[in-house]
CSV table of C-alpha atoms in Angstrom, one decimal:
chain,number,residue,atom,x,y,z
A,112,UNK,CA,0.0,0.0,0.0
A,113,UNK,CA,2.6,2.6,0.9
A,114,UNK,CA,4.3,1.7,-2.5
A,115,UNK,CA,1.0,2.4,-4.4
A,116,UNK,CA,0.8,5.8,-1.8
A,117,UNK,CA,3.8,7.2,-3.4
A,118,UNK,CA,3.5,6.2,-6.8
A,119,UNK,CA,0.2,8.5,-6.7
A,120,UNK,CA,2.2,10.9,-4.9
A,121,UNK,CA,4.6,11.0,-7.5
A,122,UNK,CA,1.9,11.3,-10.2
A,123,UNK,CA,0.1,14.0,-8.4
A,124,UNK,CA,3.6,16.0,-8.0
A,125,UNK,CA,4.2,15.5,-11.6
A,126,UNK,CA,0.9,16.2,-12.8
A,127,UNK,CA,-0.4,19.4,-10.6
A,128,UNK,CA,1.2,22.6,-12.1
A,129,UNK,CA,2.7,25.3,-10.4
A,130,UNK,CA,0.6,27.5,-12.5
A,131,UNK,CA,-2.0,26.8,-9.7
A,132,UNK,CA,-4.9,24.5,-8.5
A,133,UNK,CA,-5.1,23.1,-12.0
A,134,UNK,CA,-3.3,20.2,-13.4
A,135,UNK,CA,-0.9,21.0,-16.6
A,136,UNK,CA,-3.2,18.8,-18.9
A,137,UNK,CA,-6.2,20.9,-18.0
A,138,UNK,CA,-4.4,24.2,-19.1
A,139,UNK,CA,-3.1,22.6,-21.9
A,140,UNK,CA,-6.4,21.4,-22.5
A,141,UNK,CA,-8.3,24.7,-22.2
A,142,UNK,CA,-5.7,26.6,-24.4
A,143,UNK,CA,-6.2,23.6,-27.3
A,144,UNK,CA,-10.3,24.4,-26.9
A,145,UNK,CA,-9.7,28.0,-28.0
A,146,UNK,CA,-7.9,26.6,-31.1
A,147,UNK,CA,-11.5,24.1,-31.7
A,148,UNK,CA,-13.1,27.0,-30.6
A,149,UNK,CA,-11.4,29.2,-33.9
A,150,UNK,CA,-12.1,26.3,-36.6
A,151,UNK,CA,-15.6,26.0,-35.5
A,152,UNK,CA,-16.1,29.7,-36.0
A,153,UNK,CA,-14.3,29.7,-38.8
A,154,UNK,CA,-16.1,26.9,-40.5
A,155,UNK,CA,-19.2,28.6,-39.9
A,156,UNK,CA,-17.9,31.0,-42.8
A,157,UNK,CA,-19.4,29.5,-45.8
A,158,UNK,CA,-19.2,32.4,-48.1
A,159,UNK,CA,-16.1,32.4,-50.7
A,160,UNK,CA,-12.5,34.1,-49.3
A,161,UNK,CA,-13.3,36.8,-52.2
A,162,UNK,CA,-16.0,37.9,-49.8
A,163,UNK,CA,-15.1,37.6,-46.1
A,164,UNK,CA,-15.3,41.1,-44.5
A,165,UNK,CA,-14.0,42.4,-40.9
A,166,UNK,CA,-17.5,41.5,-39.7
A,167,UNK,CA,-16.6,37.8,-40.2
A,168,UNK,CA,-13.2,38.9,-38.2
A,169,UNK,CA,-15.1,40.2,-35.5
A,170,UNK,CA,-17.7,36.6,-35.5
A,171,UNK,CA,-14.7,34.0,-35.7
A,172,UNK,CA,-11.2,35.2,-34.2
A,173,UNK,CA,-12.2,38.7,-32.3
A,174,UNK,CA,-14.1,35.9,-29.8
A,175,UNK,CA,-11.5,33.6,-29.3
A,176,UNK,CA,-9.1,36.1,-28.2
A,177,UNK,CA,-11.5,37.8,-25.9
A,178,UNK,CA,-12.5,34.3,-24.4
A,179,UNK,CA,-8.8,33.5,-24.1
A,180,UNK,CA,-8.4,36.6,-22.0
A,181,UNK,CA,-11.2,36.6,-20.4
A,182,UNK,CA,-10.0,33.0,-19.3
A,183,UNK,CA,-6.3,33.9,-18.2
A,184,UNK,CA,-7.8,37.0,-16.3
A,185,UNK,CA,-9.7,34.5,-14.3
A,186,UNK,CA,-7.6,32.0,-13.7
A,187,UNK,CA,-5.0,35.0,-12.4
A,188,UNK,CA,-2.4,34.4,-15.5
A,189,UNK,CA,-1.2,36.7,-17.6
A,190,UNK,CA,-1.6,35.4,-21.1
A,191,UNK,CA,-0.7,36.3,-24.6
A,192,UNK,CA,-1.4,34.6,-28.3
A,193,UNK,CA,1.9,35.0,-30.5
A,194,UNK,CA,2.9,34.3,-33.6
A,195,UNK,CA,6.5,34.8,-35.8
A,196,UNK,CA,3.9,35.7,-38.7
A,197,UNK,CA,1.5,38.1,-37.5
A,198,UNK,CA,-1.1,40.1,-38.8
A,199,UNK,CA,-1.2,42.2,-36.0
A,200,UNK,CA,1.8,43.7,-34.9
A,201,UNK,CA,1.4,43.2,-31.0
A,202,UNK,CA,1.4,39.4,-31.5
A,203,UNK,CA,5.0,39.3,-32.4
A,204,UNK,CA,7.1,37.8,-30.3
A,205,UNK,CA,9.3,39.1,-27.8
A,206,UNK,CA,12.6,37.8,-27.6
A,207,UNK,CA,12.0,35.5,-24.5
A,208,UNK,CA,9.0,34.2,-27.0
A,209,UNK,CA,11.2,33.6,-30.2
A,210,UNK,CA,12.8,30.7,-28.6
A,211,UNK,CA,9.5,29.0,-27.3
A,212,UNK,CA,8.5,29.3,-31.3
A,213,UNK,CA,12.0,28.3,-32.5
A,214,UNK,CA,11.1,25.4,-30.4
A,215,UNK,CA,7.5,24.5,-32.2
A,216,UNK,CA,9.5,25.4,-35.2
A,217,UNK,CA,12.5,22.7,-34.8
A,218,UNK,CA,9.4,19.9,-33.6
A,219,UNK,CA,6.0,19.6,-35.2
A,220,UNK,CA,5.5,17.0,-33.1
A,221,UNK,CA,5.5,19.1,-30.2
A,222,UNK,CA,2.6,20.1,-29.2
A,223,UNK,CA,3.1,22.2,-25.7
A,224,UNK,CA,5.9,23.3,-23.9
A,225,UNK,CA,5.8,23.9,-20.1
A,226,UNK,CA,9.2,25.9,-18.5
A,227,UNK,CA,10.4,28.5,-16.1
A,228,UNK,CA,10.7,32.2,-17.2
A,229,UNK,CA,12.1,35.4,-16.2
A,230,UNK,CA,10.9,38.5,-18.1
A,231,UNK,CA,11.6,42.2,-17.0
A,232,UNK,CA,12.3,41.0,-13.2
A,233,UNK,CA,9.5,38.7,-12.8
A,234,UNK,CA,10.3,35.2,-12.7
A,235,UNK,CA,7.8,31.5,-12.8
A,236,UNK,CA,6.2,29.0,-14.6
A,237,UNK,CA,5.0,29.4,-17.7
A,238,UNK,CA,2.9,26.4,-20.3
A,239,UNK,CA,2.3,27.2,-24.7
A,240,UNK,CA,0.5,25.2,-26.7
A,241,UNK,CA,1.0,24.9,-30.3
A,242,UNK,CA,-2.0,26.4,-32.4
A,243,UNK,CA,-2.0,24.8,-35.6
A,244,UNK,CA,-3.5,26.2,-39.1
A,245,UNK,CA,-7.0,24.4,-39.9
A,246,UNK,CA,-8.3,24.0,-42.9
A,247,UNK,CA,-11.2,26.2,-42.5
A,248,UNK,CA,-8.0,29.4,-41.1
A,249,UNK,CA,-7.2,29.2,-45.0
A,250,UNK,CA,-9.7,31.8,-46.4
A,251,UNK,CA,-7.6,34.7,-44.0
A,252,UNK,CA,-4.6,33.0,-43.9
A,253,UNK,CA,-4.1,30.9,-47.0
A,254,UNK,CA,-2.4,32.5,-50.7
A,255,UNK,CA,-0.9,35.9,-49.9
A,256,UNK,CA,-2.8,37.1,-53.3
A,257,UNK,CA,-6.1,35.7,-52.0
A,258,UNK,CA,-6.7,37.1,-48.5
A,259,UNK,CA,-9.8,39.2,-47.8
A,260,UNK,CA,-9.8,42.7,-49.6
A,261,UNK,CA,-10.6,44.3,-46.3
A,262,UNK,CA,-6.9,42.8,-44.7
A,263,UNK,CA,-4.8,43.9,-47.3
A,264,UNK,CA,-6.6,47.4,-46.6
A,265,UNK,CA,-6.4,47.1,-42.8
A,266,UNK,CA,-3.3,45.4,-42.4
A,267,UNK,CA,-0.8,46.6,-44.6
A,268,UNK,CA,2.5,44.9,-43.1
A,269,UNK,CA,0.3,42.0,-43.0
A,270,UNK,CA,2.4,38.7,-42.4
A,271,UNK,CA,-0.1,35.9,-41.4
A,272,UNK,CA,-0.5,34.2,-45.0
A,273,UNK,CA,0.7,31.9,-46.8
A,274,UNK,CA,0.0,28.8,-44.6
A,275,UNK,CA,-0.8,25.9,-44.9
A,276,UNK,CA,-3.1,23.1,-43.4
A,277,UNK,CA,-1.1,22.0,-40.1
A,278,UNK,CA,1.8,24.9,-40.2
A,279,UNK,CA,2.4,26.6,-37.0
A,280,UNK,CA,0.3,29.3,-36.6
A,281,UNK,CA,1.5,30.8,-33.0
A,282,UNK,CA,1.0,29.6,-29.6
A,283,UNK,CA,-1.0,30.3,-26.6
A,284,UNK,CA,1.0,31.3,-23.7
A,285,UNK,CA,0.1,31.6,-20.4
A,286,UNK,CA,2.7,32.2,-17.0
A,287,UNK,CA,2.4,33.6,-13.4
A,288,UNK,CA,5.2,35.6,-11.5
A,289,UNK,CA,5.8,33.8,-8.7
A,290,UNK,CA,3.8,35.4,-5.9
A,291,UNK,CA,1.1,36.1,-8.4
């Protein structure tokens, strides 16, 4: 019995997160349901690429982002989305960021990536998952020359195209200072 005691000891040890009261595999978890939550949205769009407007933007990623913050505000992290080819310019990453993506970058196969950080003076644990293009992300950020009129218009240093089912597309990152 004591063997079995600290095998599940060990388990819980390895499995709880300093991130808090949740387990690493349910942040993980709930990061990877924002990504579902994005391809369901963006399935709903049934109308040709020629035709998606910033309305559509607002219906399919504007509420993924909000629920993703609204989420990390909650749960007391601070939280970011980044990717190396952004559309918007506050998604690039900072250098601290650069080498999680050079790490999804170097492995496809990875999928999240949980480690230790220090970033101006703060210092803790930190867990990014992978977001991967879907099928459906392709009428926004397929064929440079086909994106939506009203991004080449809104987003002229636009760099979020040219993907392709199953590229990286960013990651969702989420960390607490220690004392946080």
């Amino acid at each position: 019995m004591k063997i079995i005691q600290s095998v599940f000891l060990l388990w819980a040890l390895a499995t709880t997160s300093v991130l808090g009261s949740e387990t690493s595999a349910s942040i993980v978890e709930k990061l990877n349901s924002f990504s579902q939550m994005r391809e369901e949205l963006a399935k709903s769009l049934s109308k040709p690429w020629s035709e998606v407007t910033e309305n559509d933007f607002k219906a399919v990623c504007a509420p993924v982002g909000m629920a993703f913050k609204k989420w990390a505000e909650t749960n007391g992290f601070q939280a970011r989305q980044v990717s190396a080819k952004a559309r918007n310019p506050k998604n690039l990453p900072t250098k601290f960021e650069q080498a999680i993506s050079k790490q999804f970058e170097r492995n496809p196969k990875l999928e999240h990536i949980e480690s230790d950080f220090a970033l101006n003076g703060h210092k803790g644990p930190s867990i990014a998952v992978r977001i991967r293009v879907a099928e459906a992300c392709l009428k926004c950020h397929g064929k440079k020359a086909e994106r939506p009129e009203y991004i080449v218009q809104k987003y002229p240093n636009d760099r979020a195209f040219n993907f392709k089912v199953g590229d990286l597309r960013g990651f969702y990152w989420v960390w607490k200072s220690k004392g946080n």
